[in-house]
Structure formats: C-alpha cells, structure tokens
mmCIF file of C-alpha atoms in Angstrom:
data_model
loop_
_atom_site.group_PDB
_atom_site.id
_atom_site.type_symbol
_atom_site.label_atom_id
_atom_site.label_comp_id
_atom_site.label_asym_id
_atom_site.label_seq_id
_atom_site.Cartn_x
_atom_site.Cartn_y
_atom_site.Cartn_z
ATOM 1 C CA UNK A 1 94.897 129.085 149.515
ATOM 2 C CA UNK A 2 96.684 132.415 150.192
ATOM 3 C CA UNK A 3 95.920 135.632 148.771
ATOM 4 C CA UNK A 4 98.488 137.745 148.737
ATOM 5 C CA UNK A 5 97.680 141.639 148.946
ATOM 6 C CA UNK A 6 99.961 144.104 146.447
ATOM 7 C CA UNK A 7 100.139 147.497 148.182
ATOM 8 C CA UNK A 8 101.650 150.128 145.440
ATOM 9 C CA UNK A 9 103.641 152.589 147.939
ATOM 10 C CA UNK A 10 104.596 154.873 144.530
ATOM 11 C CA UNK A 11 103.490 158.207 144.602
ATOM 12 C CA UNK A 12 100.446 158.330 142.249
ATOM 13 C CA UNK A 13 101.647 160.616 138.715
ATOM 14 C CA UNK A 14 99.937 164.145 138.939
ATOM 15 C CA UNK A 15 100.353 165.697 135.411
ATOM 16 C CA UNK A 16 100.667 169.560 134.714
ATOM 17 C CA UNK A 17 97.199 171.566 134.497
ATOM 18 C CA UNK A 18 97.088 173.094 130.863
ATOM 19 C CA UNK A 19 97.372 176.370 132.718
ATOM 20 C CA UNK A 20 100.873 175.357 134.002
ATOM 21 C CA UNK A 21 102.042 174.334 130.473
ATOM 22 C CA UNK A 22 100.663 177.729 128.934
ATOM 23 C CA UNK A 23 102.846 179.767 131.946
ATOM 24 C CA UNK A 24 105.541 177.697 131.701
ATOM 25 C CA UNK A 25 106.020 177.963 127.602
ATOM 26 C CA UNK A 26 105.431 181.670 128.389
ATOM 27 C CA UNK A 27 108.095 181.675 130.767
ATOM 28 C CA UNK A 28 110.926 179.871 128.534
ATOM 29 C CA UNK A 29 109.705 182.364 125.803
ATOM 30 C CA UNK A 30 110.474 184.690 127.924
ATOM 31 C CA UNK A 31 113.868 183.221 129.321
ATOM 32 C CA UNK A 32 115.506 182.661 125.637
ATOM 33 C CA UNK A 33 114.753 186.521 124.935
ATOM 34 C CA UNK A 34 116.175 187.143 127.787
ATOM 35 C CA UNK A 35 119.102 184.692 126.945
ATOM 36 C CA UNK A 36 119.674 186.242 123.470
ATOM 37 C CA UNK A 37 119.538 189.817 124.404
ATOM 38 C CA UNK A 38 121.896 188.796 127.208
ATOM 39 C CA UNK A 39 124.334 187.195 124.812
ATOM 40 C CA UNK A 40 123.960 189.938 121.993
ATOM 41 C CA UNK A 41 124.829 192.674 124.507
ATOM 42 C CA UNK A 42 128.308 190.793 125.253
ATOM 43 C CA UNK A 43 128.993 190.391 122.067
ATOM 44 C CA UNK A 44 128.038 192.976 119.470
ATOM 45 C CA UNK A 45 127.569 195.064 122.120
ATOM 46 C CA UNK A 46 127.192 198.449 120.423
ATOM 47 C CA UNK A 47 126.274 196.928 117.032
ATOM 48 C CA UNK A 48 123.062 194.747 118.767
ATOM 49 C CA UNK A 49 122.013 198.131 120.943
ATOM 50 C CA UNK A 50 122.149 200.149 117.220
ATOM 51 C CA UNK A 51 120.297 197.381 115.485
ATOM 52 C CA UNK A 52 117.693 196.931 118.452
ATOM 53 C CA UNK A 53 116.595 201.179 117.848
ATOM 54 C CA UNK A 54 118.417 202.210 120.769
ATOM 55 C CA UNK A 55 119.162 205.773 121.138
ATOM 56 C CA UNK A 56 122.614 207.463 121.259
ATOM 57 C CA UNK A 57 122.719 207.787 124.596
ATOM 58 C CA UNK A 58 121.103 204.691 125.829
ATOM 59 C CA UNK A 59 124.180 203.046 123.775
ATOM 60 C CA UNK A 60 126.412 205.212 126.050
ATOM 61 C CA UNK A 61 125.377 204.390 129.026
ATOM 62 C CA UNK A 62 125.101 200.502 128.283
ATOM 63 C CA UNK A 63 128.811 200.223 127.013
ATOM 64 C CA UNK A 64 130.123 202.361 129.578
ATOM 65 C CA UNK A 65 127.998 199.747 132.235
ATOM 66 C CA UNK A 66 130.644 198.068 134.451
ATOM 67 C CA UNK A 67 130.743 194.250 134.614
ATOM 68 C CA UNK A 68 129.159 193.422 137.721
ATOM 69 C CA UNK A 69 125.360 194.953 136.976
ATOM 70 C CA UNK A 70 125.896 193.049 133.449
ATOM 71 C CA UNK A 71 126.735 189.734 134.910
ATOM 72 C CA UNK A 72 124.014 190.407 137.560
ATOM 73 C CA UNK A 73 121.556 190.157 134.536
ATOM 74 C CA UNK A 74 122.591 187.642 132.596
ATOM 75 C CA UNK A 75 123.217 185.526 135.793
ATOM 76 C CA UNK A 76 119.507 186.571 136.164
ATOM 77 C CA UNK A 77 118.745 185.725 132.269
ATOM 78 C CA UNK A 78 120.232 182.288 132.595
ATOM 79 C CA UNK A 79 118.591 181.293 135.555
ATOM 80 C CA UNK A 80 115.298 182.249 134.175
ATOM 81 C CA UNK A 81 115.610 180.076 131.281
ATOM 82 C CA UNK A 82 117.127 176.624 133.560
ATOM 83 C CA UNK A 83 113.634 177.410 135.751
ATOM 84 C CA UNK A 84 111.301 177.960 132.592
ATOM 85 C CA UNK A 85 113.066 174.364 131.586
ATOM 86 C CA UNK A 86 113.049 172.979 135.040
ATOM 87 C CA UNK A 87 108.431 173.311 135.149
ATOM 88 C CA UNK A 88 108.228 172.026 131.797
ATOM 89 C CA UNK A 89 109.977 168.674 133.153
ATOM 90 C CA UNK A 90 108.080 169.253 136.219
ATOM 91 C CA UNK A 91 110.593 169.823 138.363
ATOM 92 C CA UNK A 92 110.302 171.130 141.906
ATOM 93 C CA UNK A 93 113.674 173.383 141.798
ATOM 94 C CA UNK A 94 111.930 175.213 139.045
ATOM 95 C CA UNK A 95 110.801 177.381 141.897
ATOM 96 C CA UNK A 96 114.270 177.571 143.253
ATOM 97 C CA UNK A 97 115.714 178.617 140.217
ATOM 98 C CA UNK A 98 113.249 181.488 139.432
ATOM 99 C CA UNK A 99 113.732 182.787 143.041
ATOM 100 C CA UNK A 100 117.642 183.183 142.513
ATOM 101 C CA UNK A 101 117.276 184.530 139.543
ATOM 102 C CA UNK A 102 115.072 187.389 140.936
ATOM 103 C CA UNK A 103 117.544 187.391 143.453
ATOM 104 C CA UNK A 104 120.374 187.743 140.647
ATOM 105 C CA UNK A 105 118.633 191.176 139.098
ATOM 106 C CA UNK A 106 118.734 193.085 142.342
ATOM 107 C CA UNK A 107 122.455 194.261 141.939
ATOM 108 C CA UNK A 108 121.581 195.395 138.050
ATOM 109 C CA UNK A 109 118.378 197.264 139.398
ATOM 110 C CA UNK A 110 120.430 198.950 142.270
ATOM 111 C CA UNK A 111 122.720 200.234 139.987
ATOM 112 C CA UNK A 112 120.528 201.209 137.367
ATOM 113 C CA UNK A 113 118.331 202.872 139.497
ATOM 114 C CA UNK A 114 120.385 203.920 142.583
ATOM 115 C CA UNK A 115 124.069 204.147 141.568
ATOM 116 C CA UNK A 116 123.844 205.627 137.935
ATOM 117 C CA UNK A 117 121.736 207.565 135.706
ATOM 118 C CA UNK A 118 119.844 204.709 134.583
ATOM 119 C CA UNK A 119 116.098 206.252 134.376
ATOM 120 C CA UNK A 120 117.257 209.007 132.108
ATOM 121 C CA UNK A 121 119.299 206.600 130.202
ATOM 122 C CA UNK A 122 116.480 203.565 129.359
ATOM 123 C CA UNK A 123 113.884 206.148 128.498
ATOM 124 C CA UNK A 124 110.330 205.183 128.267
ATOM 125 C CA UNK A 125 111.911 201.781 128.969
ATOM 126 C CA UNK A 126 113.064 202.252 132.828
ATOM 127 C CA UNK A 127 110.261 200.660 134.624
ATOM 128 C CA UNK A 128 111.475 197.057 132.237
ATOM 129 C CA UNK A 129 114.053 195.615 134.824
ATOM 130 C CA UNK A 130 111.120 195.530 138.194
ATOM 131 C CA UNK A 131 108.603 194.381 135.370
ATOM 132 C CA UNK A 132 111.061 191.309 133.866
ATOM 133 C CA UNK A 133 111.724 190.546 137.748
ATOM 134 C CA UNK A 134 108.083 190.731 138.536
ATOM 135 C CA UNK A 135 107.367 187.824 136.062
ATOM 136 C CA UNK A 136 110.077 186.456 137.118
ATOM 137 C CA UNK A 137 109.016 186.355 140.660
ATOM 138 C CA UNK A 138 105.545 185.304 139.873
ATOM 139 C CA UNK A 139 107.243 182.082 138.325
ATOM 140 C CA UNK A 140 109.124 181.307 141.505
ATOM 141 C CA UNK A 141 105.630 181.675 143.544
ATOM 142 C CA UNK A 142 103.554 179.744 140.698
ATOM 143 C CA UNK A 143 106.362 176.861 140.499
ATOM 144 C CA UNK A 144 106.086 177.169 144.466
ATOM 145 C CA UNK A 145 102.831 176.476 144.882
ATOM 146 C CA UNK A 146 102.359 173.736 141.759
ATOM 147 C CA UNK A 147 105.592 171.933 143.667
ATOM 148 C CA UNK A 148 102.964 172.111 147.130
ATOM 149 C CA UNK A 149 100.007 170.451 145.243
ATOM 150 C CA UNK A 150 102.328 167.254 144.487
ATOM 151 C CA UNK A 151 102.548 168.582 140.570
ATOM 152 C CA UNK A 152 105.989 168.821 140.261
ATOM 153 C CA UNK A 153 108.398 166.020 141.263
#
C-alpha cells in the first residue's frame, strides 16, 4: 500500500498585529480629513477657509495659491488615503503608496516655505505640512517593515 505525502507549498496566512489595525484606522482617519479638506478647498474655496476660522489673510494667501502646490497636496491627500486602504487589506504597496505621497507634498512645502510667504500666512499653523508628511512617512516605513515580516501580501 502507498502512502502518498501532501506537501502544502502555500504561504502560511500571517494576520495583522492589533497594533497594525490601530495605525492603520489612524492612518485612513487621517487620509479622509485630508481628502475632505482637499476637496473643500477646490470647491468652496473661500467659503470652506471662512467656515474652517481661518483668518483674513490666511484666506488670501490660499486663493491666490497657484495650481501646482494645490495639486501637489491633494495628489499627496489622495495617495494617503489609497495607502491607509491598501494596510487595512494588507497590502504590500501600502508602503509604496505612502512613500509617493510624501513624495507628492514636497512641491507644496517648497513653495509654502521657500517660494512664498507661507509661514506668515498659516500662522501658528506653519509647522502642519512637515508634521502631516511626517505621519505620512512613518506609514510608508511602518507598511515597509510589516510588508518585510510576511504581514502584508
């Protein structure tokens, strides 16, 4: 009588750690914000910046913004929420995704810190763009290194 050996060659399932879940509900949180203040400024531009306490002249300077910095962040906004979307499914271009949307900030950071009067203009807010792409980059290393331990697919 033969015996006949089954070898499973399937990559065994490795499910999220709870930490990973927490971070990445934080993240899309974080990304749909993001999102909806991205889609409100293009808008109701002027009416969303009144509504959200804005002063006069932070209203100024974000109307008279040209396109390209604005596109940079919601190109930036956008990809945040695909990657925050992306490590809830558990998968591995979630880290991808975060790293191009860092990526996608830079030109709305140089000009509001290098080619205009940006830090005047955001107030007590001017430090927000580096902090937003600090999270953001901390989700591109933290999808990074989940994808490494075989936890995203």
């Amino acid at each position: 009588m033969e015996t006949q050996i089954q070898t499973n060659d399937a990559k065994p399932k490795v499910g999220l750690p709870w930490q990973a879940w927490v971070i990445g509900c934080f993240l899309l949180l974080f990304g749909l914000f993001a999102v909806f203040d991205s889609v409100m400024s293009f808008w109701n531009k002027e009416l969303y910046y009144k509504q959200s306490g804005m002063t006069l002249e932070q209203i100024a300077y974000y109307s008279a913004m040209p396109m390209w910095p604005s596109l940079s962040a919601a190109f930036c906004s956008w990809l945040c929420l695909a990657g925050s979307v992306a490590l809830l499914f558990k998968f591995a271009i979630s880290s991808t995704l975060y790293g191009l949307s860092a990526i996608g900030n830079f030109p709305f950071i140089l000009y509001s810190y290098i080619l205009s009067a940006g830090i005047e203009a955001m107030g007590m807010l001017w430090l927000m763009p580096l902090i937003m792409t600090s999270i953001i980059m901390f989700g591109a290393y933290y999808c990074r290194k989940l994808a490494l331990k075989g936890n995203l697919r």
